[in-house]
Short mmCIF file of C-alpha atoms and ligand atoms in Angstrom, two decimals:
data_model
loop_
_atom_site.label_atom_id
_atom_site.label_comp_id
_atom_site.label_asym_id
_atom_site.label_seq_id
_atom_site.Cartn_x
_atom_site.Cartn_y
_atom_site.Cartn_z
CA MET A 1 -21.47 49.93 43.05
CA THR A 2 -21.06 47.11 40.57
CA THR A 3 -17.93 45.10 41.10
CA ILE A 4 -17.53 43.73 37.60
CA ARG A 5 -18.74 45.29 34.43
CA SER A 6 -18.05 43.79 31.06
CA PRO A 7 -17.73 46.22 28.17
CA ALA A 8 -21.07 44.97 26.84
CA SER A 9 -22.86 45.91 30.05
CA THR A 10 -21.99 49.58 29.90
CA PRO A 11 -24.71 51.04 27.69
CA TRP A 12 -24.18 54.46 29.24
CA ARG A 13 -20.68 54.43 27.88
CA ARG A 14 -19.80 57.53 25.96
CA ARG A 15 -16.52 58.95 24.82
CA ALA A 16 -15.42 62.00 26.66
CA THR A 17 -14.80 64.55 23.96
CA ALA A 18 -12.10 67.11 24.02
CA GLY A 19 -14.75 69.76 23.44
CA ALA A 20 -16.73 68.83 26.53
CA ALA A 21 -13.56 68.65 28.57
CA LEU A 22 -12.46 72.02 27.38
CA ALA A 23 -15.84 73.59 28.07
CA ALA A 24 -15.72 72.19 31.58
CA LEU A 25 -12.24 73.48 32.14
CA LEU A 26 -12.97 76.92 30.77
CA ALA A 27 -16.14 77.09 32.83
CA ALA A 28 -14.21 76.03 35.90
CA LEU A 29 -11.48 78.55 35.34
CA GLY A 30 -13.93 81.34 34.59
CA ALA A 31 -11.81 82.07 31.59
CA ALA A 32 -14.30 83.38 29.07
CA PRO A 33 -13.29 86.87 27.92
CA ALA A 34 -16.49 88.56 29.18
CA ALA A 35 -16.01 87.05 32.61
CA ALA A 36 -12.49 88.36 32.75
CA GLN A 37 -13.88 91.89 32.90
CA GLN A 38 -15.76 91.21 36.11
CA PRO A 39 -14.24 91.34 39.54
CA PRO A 40 -13.50 87.81 40.74
CA ALA A 41 -15.86 88.12 43.68
CA ALA A 42 -18.79 88.42 41.29
CA ARG A 43 -18.00 85.06 39.78
CA GLY A 44 -17.04 83.25 42.95
CA LEU A 45 -14.58 81.16 41.01
CA PRO A 46 -10.87 81.29 40.45
CA SER A 47 -9.61 83.73 37.92
CA LEU A 48 -6.27 83.25 36.29
CA GLY A 49 -5.98 86.96 35.69
CA ASP A 50 -5.89 87.81 39.38
CA ALA A 51 -2.79 88.96 41.07
CA GLY A 52 -1.47 86.53 43.62
CA GLU A 53 -2.14 82.88 44.12
CA MET A 54 -5.41 81.07 44.01
CA THR A 55 -6.91 80.63 47.47
CA THR A 56 -7.49 77.14 48.81
CA LEU A 57 -11.24 77.68 48.47
CA GLU A 58 -10.89 78.70 44.83
CA GLU A 59 -8.70 75.72 44.15
CA ARG A 60 -11.23 73.38 45.75
CA LYS A 61 -14.03 74.87 43.64
CA LEU A 62 -11.93 74.38 40.53
CA GLY A 63 -11.30 70.78 41.56
CA ASP A 64 -15.01 70.19 42.20
CA ALA A 65 -15.89 71.51 38.75
CA ILE A 66 -13.37 69.17 37.10
CA ILE A 67 -14.35 66.18 39.21
CA ARG A 68 -18.04 66.67 38.43
CA GLU A 69 -17.16 65.81 34.83
CA LEU A 70 -14.81 63.03 35.83
CA TYR A 71 -17.52 61.20 37.79
CA ARG A 72 -19.58 61.10 34.58
CA ASP A 73 -16.72 59.80 32.50
CA PRO A 74 -17.64 56.29 31.37
CA ASP A 75 -14.23 55.08 32.45
CA TYR A 76 -14.63 56.20 36.04
CA ILE A 77 -14.88 52.99 38.09
CA ASP A 78 -15.88 52.42 41.69
CA ASP A 79 -14.41 48.97 42.24
CA PRO A 80 -14.81 48.27 45.96
CA ILE A 81 -11.87 45.86 46.11
CA VAL A 82 -9.22 47.88 44.28
CA GLY A 83 -10.71 51.03 45.83
CA GLU A 84 -10.42 49.75 49.39
CA TYR A 85 -6.84 48.66 48.77
CA VAL A 86 -5.78 52.00 47.27
CA ASP A 87 -7.63 53.86 49.98
CA GLY A 88 -5.79 51.96 52.68
CA LEU A 89 -2.46 53.10 51.24
CA TRP A 90 -3.82 56.61 50.74
CA ARG A 91 -5.03 57.03 54.34
CA ALA A 92 -1.67 55.82 55.67
CA LEU A 93 0.10 58.40 53.50
CA LEU A 94 -2.20 61.20 54.67
CA ASP A 95 -1.46 60.23 58.28
CA GLY A 96 2.25 60.21 57.43
CA ALA A 97 1.98 63.67 55.87
CA ARG A 98 0.17 64.98 58.97
CA ALA A 99 2.79 63.46 61.25
CA ARG A 100 5.55 65.20 59.28
CA GLY A 101 3.75 68.53 59.30
CA GLU A 102 3.40 68.42 55.52
CA LEU A 103 -0.37 68.72 55.62
CA PRO A 104 -1.39 72.08 57.08
CA PRO A 105 -4.81 72.01 58.82
CA GLU A 106 -6.28 74.43 56.30
CA LEU A 107 -5.47 72.16 53.34
CA ASP A 108 -6.41 69.07 55.33
CA GLU A 109 -9.87 70.45 55.98
CA ARG A 110 -10.58 72.26 52.75
CA TYR A 111 -9.41 69.76 50.14
CA ALA A 112 -11.16 66.58 49.14
CA TRP A 113 -8.24 64.12 49.44
CA ARG A 114 -9.97 61.58 47.24
CA VAL A 115 -8.47 59.16 44.75
CA LEU A 116 -10.67 58.30 41.76
CA LEU A 117 -9.96 55.16 39.77
CA GLY A 118 -9.99 55.19 35.99
CA ARG A 119 -10.58 52.04 33.97
CA ASP A 120 -7.68 52.60 31.62
CA ARG A 121 -4.81 50.28 30.76
CA SER A 122 -2.33 53.11 30.36
CA ILE A 123 0.11 53.74 33.20
CA ASN A 124 -0.90 57.03 34.75
CA ALA A 125 -1.57 58.90 37.97
CA PHE A 126 -2.20 62.61 38.36
CA ALA A 127 -3.04 65.26 40.90
CA LEU A 128 -5.88 67.69 40.27
CA PRO A 129 -6.74 70.97 41.94
CA GLY A 130 -8.41 70.81 45.32
CA GLY A 131 -6.95 67.52 46.50
CA TYR A 132 -8.43 65.16 43.93
CA PHE A 133 -6.31 62.46 42.34
CA GLY A 134 -6.71 60.18 39.38
CA LEU A 135 -5.21 56.70 39.27
CA HIS A 136 -5.43 54.43 36.24
CA LEU A 137 -5.99 50.71 36.72
CA GLY A 138 -3.07 50.27 34.29
CA LEU A 139 -0.67 51.61 36.90
CA VAL A 140 -2.17 49.45 39.67
CA GLY A 141 -1.71 46.50 37.30
CA VAL A 142 2.07 46.85 36.96
CA VAL A 143 3.14 47.36 40.56
CA SER A 144 4.55 44.50 42.61
CA SER A 145 4.29 45.90 46.11
CA ARG A 146 2.22 48.22 48.26
CA ALA A 147 5.26 50.46 48.64
CA GLU A 148 5.63 50.90 44.86
CA LEU A 149 2.04 52.06 44.47
CA ALA A 150 2.30 54.16 47.63
CA SER A 151 5.42 55.87 46.24
CA VAL A 152 3.48 57.14 43.21
CA LEU A 153 0.62 58.31 45.44
CA ALA A 154 3.04 59.99 47.85
CA HIS A 155 4.65 61.88 44.96
CA GLU A 156 1.28 63.10 43.65
CA LEU A 157 0.12 63.94 47.17
CA SER A 158 3.19 66.14 47.57
CA HIS A 159 2.33 68.11 44.42
CA ILE A 160 -0.86 69.16 46.23
CA THR A 161 0.54 69.75 49.71
CA GLN A 162 3.29 71.90 48.12
CA ARG A 163 0.55 73.79 46.26
CA HIS A 164 2.25 73.24 42.93
CA ILE A 165 -0.95 73.68 40.91
CA PRO A 166 -1.77 77.22 42.14
CA ARG A 167 1.93 78.08 41.87
CA LEU A 168 1.84 76.96 38.26
CA LEU A 169 -1.36 78.84 37.50
CA GLY A 170 0.06 81.86 39.31
CA GLN A 171 3.12 81.84 37.07
CA GLU A 172 0.91 81.69 34.02
CA LYS A 173 -1.26 84.55 35.15
CA ARG A 174 0.17 87.05 32.69
CA GLN A 175 -0.18 84.60 29.83
CA THR A 176 -3.70 83.40 30.37
CA PRO A 177 -4.83 83.56 26.74
CA LEU A 178 -1.66 81.76 25.67
CA MET A 179 -2.21 79.04 28.21
CA MET A 180 -5.79 78.62 27.12
CA ALA A 181 -4.69 78.42 23.51
CA ALA A 182 -2.19 75.75 24.47
CA LEU A 183 -4.92 73.83 26.26
CA VAL A 184 -7.17 73.94 23.22
CA ALA A 185 -4.35 72.86 20.92
CA GLY A 186 -3.31 70.11 23.29
CA MET A 187 -6.78 68.70 23.60
CA ILE A 188 -7.50 68.79 19.89
CA ALA A 189 -4.20 67.07 19.20
CA ALA A 190 -4.92 64.48 21.86
CA SER A 191 -8.37 63.77 20.48
CA LYS A 192 -7.00 63.14 16.99
CA ASN A 193 -3.84 61.27 17.82
CA PRO A 194 -4.62 57.59 18.30
CA GLN A 195 -1.65 57.14 20.62
CA ALA A 196 -2.68 60.02 22.79
CA GLY A 197 -6.16 58.52 22.58
CA ALA A 198 -5.18 56.22 25.41
CA ALA A 199 -4.77 59.25 27.62
CA LEU A 200 -8.24 60.42 26.74
CA ALA A 201 -9.86 57.11 27.55
CA VAL A 202 -10.07 57.58 31.29
CA GLY A 203 -10.61 60.63 33.11
CA GLY A 204 -9.17 61.60 29.87
CA GLN A 205 -9.96 65.23 30.19
CA ALA A 206 -8.25 65.37 33.54
CA ALA A 207 -5.20 63.59 32.17
CA VAL A 208 -4.99 66.03 29.31
CA ILE A 209 -5.39 68.98 31.63
CA GLN A 210 -2.63 67.50 33.73
CA GLN A 211 -0.37 67.19 30.71
CA GLN A 212 -0.87 70.86 30.04
CA LEU A 213 -0.19 71.70 33.67
CA ASN A 214 3.30 70.36 33.36
CA PHE A 215 5.13 70.77 36.59
CA SER A 216 8.63 72.17 36.46
CA ARG A 217 11.63 69.91 37.04
CA ASP A 218 12.17 71.58 40.40
CA MET A 219 8.59 70.78 41.36
CA GLU A 220 9.10 67.16 40.34
CA ARG A 221 12.24 66.90 42.46
CA GLU A 222 10.43 68.53 45.37
CA ALA A 223 7.54 66.06 45.04
CA ASP A 224 10.08 63.20 45.04
CA ARG A 225 11.82 64.50 48.13
CA ILE A 226 8.70 65.32 50.17
CA GLY A 227 6.92 62.23 48.88
CA TYR A 228 9.81 60.00 49.93
CA GLY A 229 9.67 61.40 53.47
CA ILE A 230 5.93 60.83 53.67
CA LEU A 231 6.26 57.29 52.29
CA VAL A 232 8.80 56.27 54.91
CA GLN A 233 6.93 58.11 57.68
CA ALA A 234 3.80 56.14 56.75
CA GLY A 235 5.69 52.89 57.38
CA PHE A 236 6.30 51.85 53.79
CA ASP A 237 9.62 50.57 52.53
CA GLY A 238 11.54 53.44 50.93
CA GLN A 239 12.89 50.91 48.42
CA GLY A 240 9.42 51.00 46.87
CA PHE A 241 10.27 54.42 45.44
CA VAL A 242 13.48 53.03 43.99
CA SER A 243 11.92 49.94 42.45
CA MET A 244 9.12 52.06 40.97
CA PHE A 245 11.77 54.30 39.41
CA GLU A 246 13.50 51.22 38.02
CA LYS A 247 10.22 50.09 36.56
CA LEU A 248 9.67 53.48 34.91
CA GLN A 249 13.26 53.50 33.67
CA GLY A 250 12.82 50.06 32.12
CA ALA A 251 9.66 51.26 30.43
CA THR A 252 11.45 54.33 29.07
CA ARG A 253 13.89 52.06 27.31
CA ILE A 254 11.47 49.57 25.81
CA ASN A 255 8.21 51.45 25.64
CA ASP A 256 7.75 54.46 23.46
CA ASN A 257 4.03 54.19 22.82
CA GLY A 258 1.06 55.82 24.49
CA ASP A 259 0.79 53.24 27.26
CA TRP A 260 2.89 55.18 29.75
CA PRO A 261 1.51 58.73 29.90
CA TYR A 262 2.95 58.94 33.40
CA LEU A 263 6.40 59.01 31.82
CA ARG A 264 5.48 61.95 29.63
CA SER A 265 4.27 64.01 32.59
CA HIS A 266 7.07 62.72 34.81
CA PRO A 267 10.23 62.43 32.72
CA LEU A 268 12.89 60.54 34.62
CA THR A 269 15.72 63.02 34.47
CA THR A 270 19.18 61.91 35.52
CA GLN A 271 18.88 64.34 38.40
CA ARG A 272 15.70 62.70 39.74
CA ILE A 273 17.30 59.29 39.44
CA GLY A 274 20.48 60.51 41.13
CA ASP A 275 18.53 62.09 44.00
CA MET A 276 16.58 58.89 44.56
CA GLN A 277 19.69 56.69 44.46
CA GLN A 278 21.23 58.85 47.16
CA ARG A 279 18.16 58.46 49.36
CA ALA A 280 18.12 54.73 48.73
CA GLN A 281 21.76 54.39 49.76
CA ALA A 282 20.92 56.07 53.04
CA LEU A 283 18.31 53.38 53.74
CA PRO A 284 19.16 50.81 56.40
CA ARG A 285 19.89 47.47 54.72
CA GLY A 286 17.67 44.51 55.49
CA GLY A 287 15.22 46.66 57.39
CA SER A 288 12.46 46.35 54.84
CA GLN A 289 9.03 45.21 55.87
CA ALA A 290 7.90 41.85 54.56
CA ALA A 291 4.57 43.34 53.51
CA SER A 292 6.20 45.77 51.15
CA ALA A 293 9.18 43.79 49.93
CA PRO A 294 10.05 44.76 46.39
CA ARG A 295 9.69 42.55 43.39
CA GLU A 296 13.40 41.78 43.36
CA ALA A 297 13.03 39.97 46.68
CA ALA A 298 10.22 37.94 45.19
CA GLU A 299 12.38 36.97 42.25
CA ARG A 300 15.12 35.83 44.59
CA GLY A 301 12.57 33.66 46.36
CA GLY A 302 12.20 36.04 49.28
CA PRO A 303 8.87 37.18 50.69
CA ALA A 304 6.68 38.57 47.93
CA ASP A 305 3.88 41.06 48.47
CA LEU A 306 1.19 38.59 47.47
CA GLU A 307 -1.67 40.96 48.16
CA ALA A 308 -0.23 43.60 45.83
CA LEU A 309 0.18 40.96 43.12
CA LEU A 310 -3.45 39.82 43.49
CA VAL A 311 -4.79 43.37 43.36
CA ALA A 312 -2.56 44.04 40.34
CA ALA A 313 -4.02 40.96 38.62
CA ARG A 314 -7.52 42.25 39.34
CA ALA A 315 -6.68 45.69 37.94
CA ARG A 316 -5.34 44.13 34.73
CA VAL A 317 -8.54 42.11 34.19
CA LEU A 318 -10.82 45.06 35.01
CA GLY A 319 -8.86 47.15 32.50
CA ARG A 320 -10.77 45.56 29.60
CA PRO A 321 -7.88 43.77 27.93
CA GLY A 322 -10.12 42.17 25.26
CA VAL A 323 -11.58 38.70 24.87
CA ASP A 324 -8.45 37.08 23.43
CA VAL A 325 -6.31 38.23 26.33
CA LEU A 326 -8.99 37.18 28.84
CA ARG A 327 -9.04 33.71 27.26
CA ALA A 328 -5.26 33.45 27.45
CA TRP A 329 -5.26 34.45 31.12
CA ALA A 330 -8.16 32.11 31.88
CA GLY A 331 -6.21 29.21 30.36
CA GLU A 332 -2.90 30.00 32.05
CA PRO A 333 -3.34 27.58 35.01
CA SER A 334 -3.93 24.70 32.57
CA GLN A 335 -0.46 25.14 31.07
CA PRO A 336 1.98 22.30 31.73
CA GLY A 337 4.21 22.92 34.72
CA PHE A 338 1.92 25.60 36.19
CA ALA A 339 1.75 23.90 39.60
CA ASP A 340 5.57 23.97 39.85
CA ARG A 341 5.83 27.74 39.44
CA PRO A 342 6.81 29.81 42.48
CA LEU A 343 3.91 30.93 44.64
CA ALA A 344 3.97 34.65 43.73
CA PRO A 345 3.51 34.35 39.94
CA ARG A 346 1.19 31.37 40.42
CA ALA A 347 -1.09 33.29 42.82
CA GLY A 348 -1.30 36.31 40.49
CA ALA A 349 -2.07 34.05 37.51
CA LEU A 350 -4.78 32.18 39.46
CA TYR A 351 -6.48 35.45 40.46
CA ALA A 352 -6.37 36.76 36.88
CA ALA A 353 -7.63 33.42 35.55
CA ALA A 354 -10.57 33.26 37.98
CA LEU A 355 -11.69 36.82 37.26
CA ALA A 356 -11.15 36.37 33.51
CA GLN A 357 -13.33 33.22 33.55
CA ALA A 358 -16.03 35.20 35.34
CA GLN A 359 -15.88 37.90 32.66
CA LEU A 360 -16.12 35.14 30.05
CA ARG A 361 -19.28 34.00 31.89
CA ASP A 362 -17.93 30.64 33.04
CA LEU A 363 -18.68 31.02 36.74
CA PRO A 364 -18.20 27.38 37.81
CA ARG A 365 -14.63 27.44 36.45
CA ALA A 366 -14.04 30.88 37.89
CA GLN A 367 -15.10 29.62 41.31
CA ALA A 368 -12.91 26.51 41.05
CA LEU A 369 -9.89 28.70 40.25
CA ALA A 370 -10.68 31.05 43.14
CA THR A 371 -10.81 28.05 45.49
CA GLN A 372 -7.41 26.95 44.17
CA LEU A 373 -6.11 30.46 44.83
CA ALA A 374 -7.51 30.50 48.39
CA LEU A 375 -5.69 27.23 49.16
CA ALA A 376 -2.44 28.48 47.63
CA VAL A 377 -2.31 31.73 49.63
CA ALA A 378 -3.83 30.45 52.88
CA GLY A 379 -0.56 31.14 54.73
CA ASP A 380 -0.61 34.88 53.99
CA ALA A 381 -3.34 36.77 55.88
CA ARG A 382 -3.65 39.75 53.52
CA ALA A 383 -3.62 37.63 50.38
CA ALA A 384 -6.03 35.12 51.94
CA ARG A 385 -8.46 37.95 52.60
CA GLN A 386 -8.23 39.08 48.97
CA ALA A 387 -8.88 35.50 47.82
CA ARG A 388 -11.92 35.29 50.11
CA LEU A 389 -13.34 38.57 48.79
CA LEU A 390 -12.95 37.23 45.25
CA GLN A 391 -14.70 33.99 46.21
CA ALA A 392 -17.51 35.96 47.84
CA GLU A 393 -17.91 38.17 44.77
CA LEU A 394 -18.01 35.19 42.40
CA ALA A 395 -20.54 33.35 44.58
CA LEU A 396 -22.81 36.41 44.45
CA GLN A 397 -22.52 36.52 40.67
CA ALA A 398 -23.28 32.81 40.52
CA GLY A 399 -26.54 33.39 42.39
CA GLN A 400 -25.31 31.87 45.67
CA PRO A 401 -25.80 34.71 48.18
CA ALA A 402 -25.80 32.27 51.11
CA ARG A 403 -22.33 31.13 50.07
CA THR A 404 -21.20 34.77 49.88
CA LEU A 405 -22.39 35.37 53.43
CA GLU A 406 -20.70 32.19 54.62
CA LEU A 407 -17.39 33.27 53.06
CA LEU A 408 -17.53 36.77 54.51
CA GLY A 409 -18.50 35.67 58.03
CA ALA A 410 -19.73 38.10 60.65
CA PRO A 411 -19.18 41.79 59.98
CA ALA A 412 -16.14 43.30 61.61
CA ASP A 413 -16.74 45.79 64.40
CA ARG A 414 -17.54 49.27 63.34
CA PRO A 415 -14.28 51.17 62.88
CA ALA A 416 -13.44 53.22 65.95
CA ARG A 417 -12.93 56.36 63.88
CA ALA A 418 -16.23 57.89 62.91
CA ASP A 419 -14.62 60.77 61.02
CA GLY A 420 -15.13 59.14 57.67
CA ALA A 421 -11.42 58.54 57.29
CA SER A 422 -11.47 54.79 57.34
CA GLN A 423 -12.63 52.81 54.34
CA ALA A 424 -11.55 49.51 55.86
CA GLY A 425 -14.11 46.83 55.31
CA ARG A 426 -16.02 48.62 52.55
CA ALA A 427 -15.62 45.81 50.02
CA ALA A 428 -16.95 43.18 52.45
CA LEU A 429 -19.75 45.50 53.57
CA LEU A 430 -20.99 46.08 50.02
CA LEU A 431 -20.72 42.40 49.03
CA ARG A 432 -22.48 41.32 52.23
CA ALA A 433 -25.26 43.87 51.75
CA GLN A 434 -25.89 42.73 48.18
CA ALA A 435 -25.97 39.09 49.30
CA GLN A 436 -28.36 39.92 52.14
CA THR A 437 -30.64 41.87 49.82
CA ALA A 438 -30.64 38.95 47.39
CA SER A 439 -31.52 36.42 50.10
CA GLY A 440 -34.41 38.08 51.89
CA GLN A 441 -32.35 39.84 54.57
CA ALA A 442 -32.67 43.33 53.11
CA ALA A 443 -33.47 44.81 56.53
CA GLN A 444 -30.06 43.74 57.91
CA ALA A 445 -28.37 45.06 54.79
CA ALA A 446 -30.12 48.42 55.16
CA ASP A 447 -29.17 48.65 58.86
CA ALA A 448 -25.47 48.11 58.15
CA LEU A 449 -25.49 50.50 55.21
CA GLN A 450 -27.29 53.22 57.22
CA VAL A 451 -24.49 53.15 59.79
CA TRP A 452 -21.91 53.29 56.99
CA VAL A 453 -23.41 56.23 55.09
CA SER A 454 -23.79 58.26 58.27
CA ASP A 455 -19.99 58.03 58.55
CA HIS A 456 -19.37 58.23 54.77
CA PRO A 457 -22.05 60.53 53.36
CA ARG A 458 -20.24 60.89 50.01
CA ASP A 459 -20.06 57.15 49.31
CA ALA A 460 -22.24 56.90 46.20
CA GLY A 461 -21.81 53.11 45.96
CA ALA A 462 -23.09 52.58 49.50
CA TRP A 463 -26.10 54.86 48.88
CA GLN A 464 -26.87 52.85 45.76
CA ALA A 465 -26.73 49.57 47.70
CA LEU A 466 -28.92 51.10 50.40
CA ALA A 467 -31.50 52.19 47.83
CA GLN A 468 -31.62 48.61 46.55
CA ALA A 469 -32.02 47.17 50.05
CA GLN A 470 -34.84 49.60 50.80
CA ALA A 471 -36.58 49.00 47.49
CA ALA A 472 -36.44 45.25 48.19
CA GLN A 473 -38.41 45.90 51.38
CA GLY A 474 -40.97 48.00 49.53
CA GLN A 475 -39.74 51.20 51.20
CA THR A 476 -40.14 53.30 48.07
CA LEU A 477 -39.81 56.73 49.67
CA ARG A 478 -36.63 55.80 51.52
CA ALA A 479 -35.20 54.17 48.40
CA LEU A 480 -35.86 57.34 46.38
CA ARG A 481 -34.21 59.44 49.06
CA ALA A 482 -31.11 57.18 49.00
CA GLU A 483 -31.11 57.19 45.19
CA GLY A 484 -30.89 60.97 45.22
CA GLU A 485 -27.79 60.81 47.40
CA VAL A 486 -25.95 58.93 44.63
CA PRO A 487 -25.76 61.86 42.15
CA MET A 488 -25.47 64.29 45.08
CA ALA A 489 -22.30 62.51 46.26
CA GLN A 490 -20.89 62.95 42.77
CA LEU A 491 -21.76 66.67 42.66
CA ASP A 492 -24.52 66.09 40.07
CA TYR A 493 -27.07 68.41 41.68
CA ALA A 494 -29.52 68.22 38.78
CA GLY A 495 -29.64 64.44 39.13
CA ALA A 496 -30.29 64.75 42.86
CA VAL A 497 -33.08 67.30 42.33
CA ASP A 498 -34.68 64.94 39.83
CA ARG A 499 -34.74 61.97 42.26
CA TRP A 500 -35.93 64.02 45.22
CA ARG A 501 -38.72 65.63 43.21
CA ALA A 502 -39.84 62.10 42.36
CA ALA A 503 -39.69 61.27 46.08
CA GLN A 504 -41.85 64.32 46.90
CA ASP A 505 -44.40 63.36 44.27
CA PHE A 506 -44.50 59.84 45.62
CA SER A 507 -45.06 60.92 49.21
CA ARG A 508 -47.88 63.28 48.14
CA ARG A 509 -49.59 60.52 46.19
CA ALA A 510 -49.12 57.86 48.86
CA PRO A 511 -48.75 59.44 52.29
CA GLY A 512 -47.51 56.84 54.75
CA GLY A 513 -47.15 56.57 58.51
CA ALA A 514 -45.10 58.56 61.01
CA ALA A 515 -41.79 57.14 59.78
CA ASP A 516 -42.60 58.28 56.25
CA LEU A 517 -43.43 61.76 57.53
CA ILE A 518 -39.92 62.06 58.94
CA GLU A 519 -38.45 60.71 55.71
CA ALA A 520 -40.55 63.16 53.68
CA SER A 521 -39.21 66.09 55.68
CA ILE A 522 -35.65 64.86 55.12
CA VAL A 523 -36.42 64.72 51.39
CA ASP A 524 -37.75 68.31 51.48
CA THR A 525 -34.59 69.54 53.19
CA ARG A 526 -32.25 67.68 50.85
CA LEU A 527 -34.18 68.86 47.80
CA ARG A 528 -33.85 72.49 48.90
CA GLN A 529 -30.12 72.02 49.47
CA ALA A 530 -29.63 70.43 46.04
CA GLN A 531 -31.71 73.16 44.37
CA ALA A 532 -29.64 75.88 46.03
CA LEU A 533 -26.39 74.25 44.89
CA LEU A 534 -27.74 73.77 41.37
CA GLN A 535 -28.84 77.41 41.22
CA GLN A 536 -25.42 78.58 42.35
CA GLN A 537 -23.76 76.37 39.76
CA ARG A 538 -25.99 77.77 36.98
CA LEU A 539 -25.43 81.34 38.12
CA ASP A 540 -21.68 80.81 37.97
CA GLU A 541 -22.01 79.36 34.47
CA GLN A 542 -24.23 82.24 33.24
CA LYS A 543 -21.89 84.87 34.59
CA ARG A 544 -19.11 83.36 32.59
CA ARG A 545 -21.00 83.52 29.29
ZN1 LIG B 1 5.06 64.77 39.50
#
């Protein structure tokens, strides 16, 4: 959707309250006392009181109910650039898990396997029921290599493939009221404690739920072990796990505030550290990939993971650090001796400075800094691509769509895999489509986006861009249809019904040609589907009252 949002431009911003989060969780768990009397089949949702483990379908439904709230959290962010980067790591890890037999077909098919980004400066990542994951920009902002970030994702992924959440809920089944009481207490405490407030800021409710769903130490060690295997299988440097541990260890020593919730949910026990050191010693020396070389190599002057450093810089700026910090970052390249700094820190500082200038509304300076960055990293293909995407984004913001198109060049071929697995090229696609729409080429934008959404029907950002491209061509009915797909993709059925009713009204008032007849019948079908899902959702909620 939008690539940059300043705090001032988020009027829809609202604080997620502990009460709302709790209501959502209780609703999702079907935990109201009256509901507990009914057989689970009548509610169609997981019941903690049942004997045995939650089924995969129940877990997915629980995850959907949580994620529906998370999508509406003001701190949920769909940043195409950070998102595409994270997704690239994520897809590689999923492939690695499949190759190792860690991802049974049933889980593969039934779970969502989606990572949602939260615009929060605290360092956190968490797994949710049903294969959903939360990742804070704060964590992306402190990693120095793809392998470090991938190691955290691999660990969280393993919590889900090992079915730790249903195992945990299964253990609690005889203490359901106690667990619920603990959840209430935990959320109230979190909402009143300013330090824990950081955890509430993004996907806060999910983070708090996660804190209450504390995995056992054995589960943590298992997630380390399985996650390590997946990481290496996926082609990442196993040292990334070790350097991430070192980073967390360093933070444990110096940082005892609320900025590192990941440490609270993942205490670094001596046993975890010992296990990981053993694995690291078994690693072949000098066999690390240049693309995932750890920070230590960069400090020794070895090959740094420039792309990871640029994406980290972006995540830090998007994390709303405040105007004073933005100004400091924007001024960094003007400091004496800046040009003599090693490439890695210089490139990260240039990226942060360019994006900070853009947030401070000085686009000419932002663009000059981005050009400086592009020249500095021209020798590194991945980093050069990141610099080009930044230049394209800034040109669009500066009202130079032709320049954006020039920077992005011709679209890459459509990915061979049409299974919706690949997100490669999404950032360029969305930037290009916006630039085309802004420069009278909305038809081309719509064509490219149509192809994309047919492969990625749950890509709300692409549907939004498509609606804009269609509206720019005066195709109101099509634009309304695409607009309805935005809430639909985020499981907001009421929102979808609202847009598609408007589309129906429009087509009755202004019946068009044959093409509009087809579109109108698509709208009818989608409206009925959304209404059925909404009705089911309301039935489930009523039954629980
Ligand atoms: Zn864990």
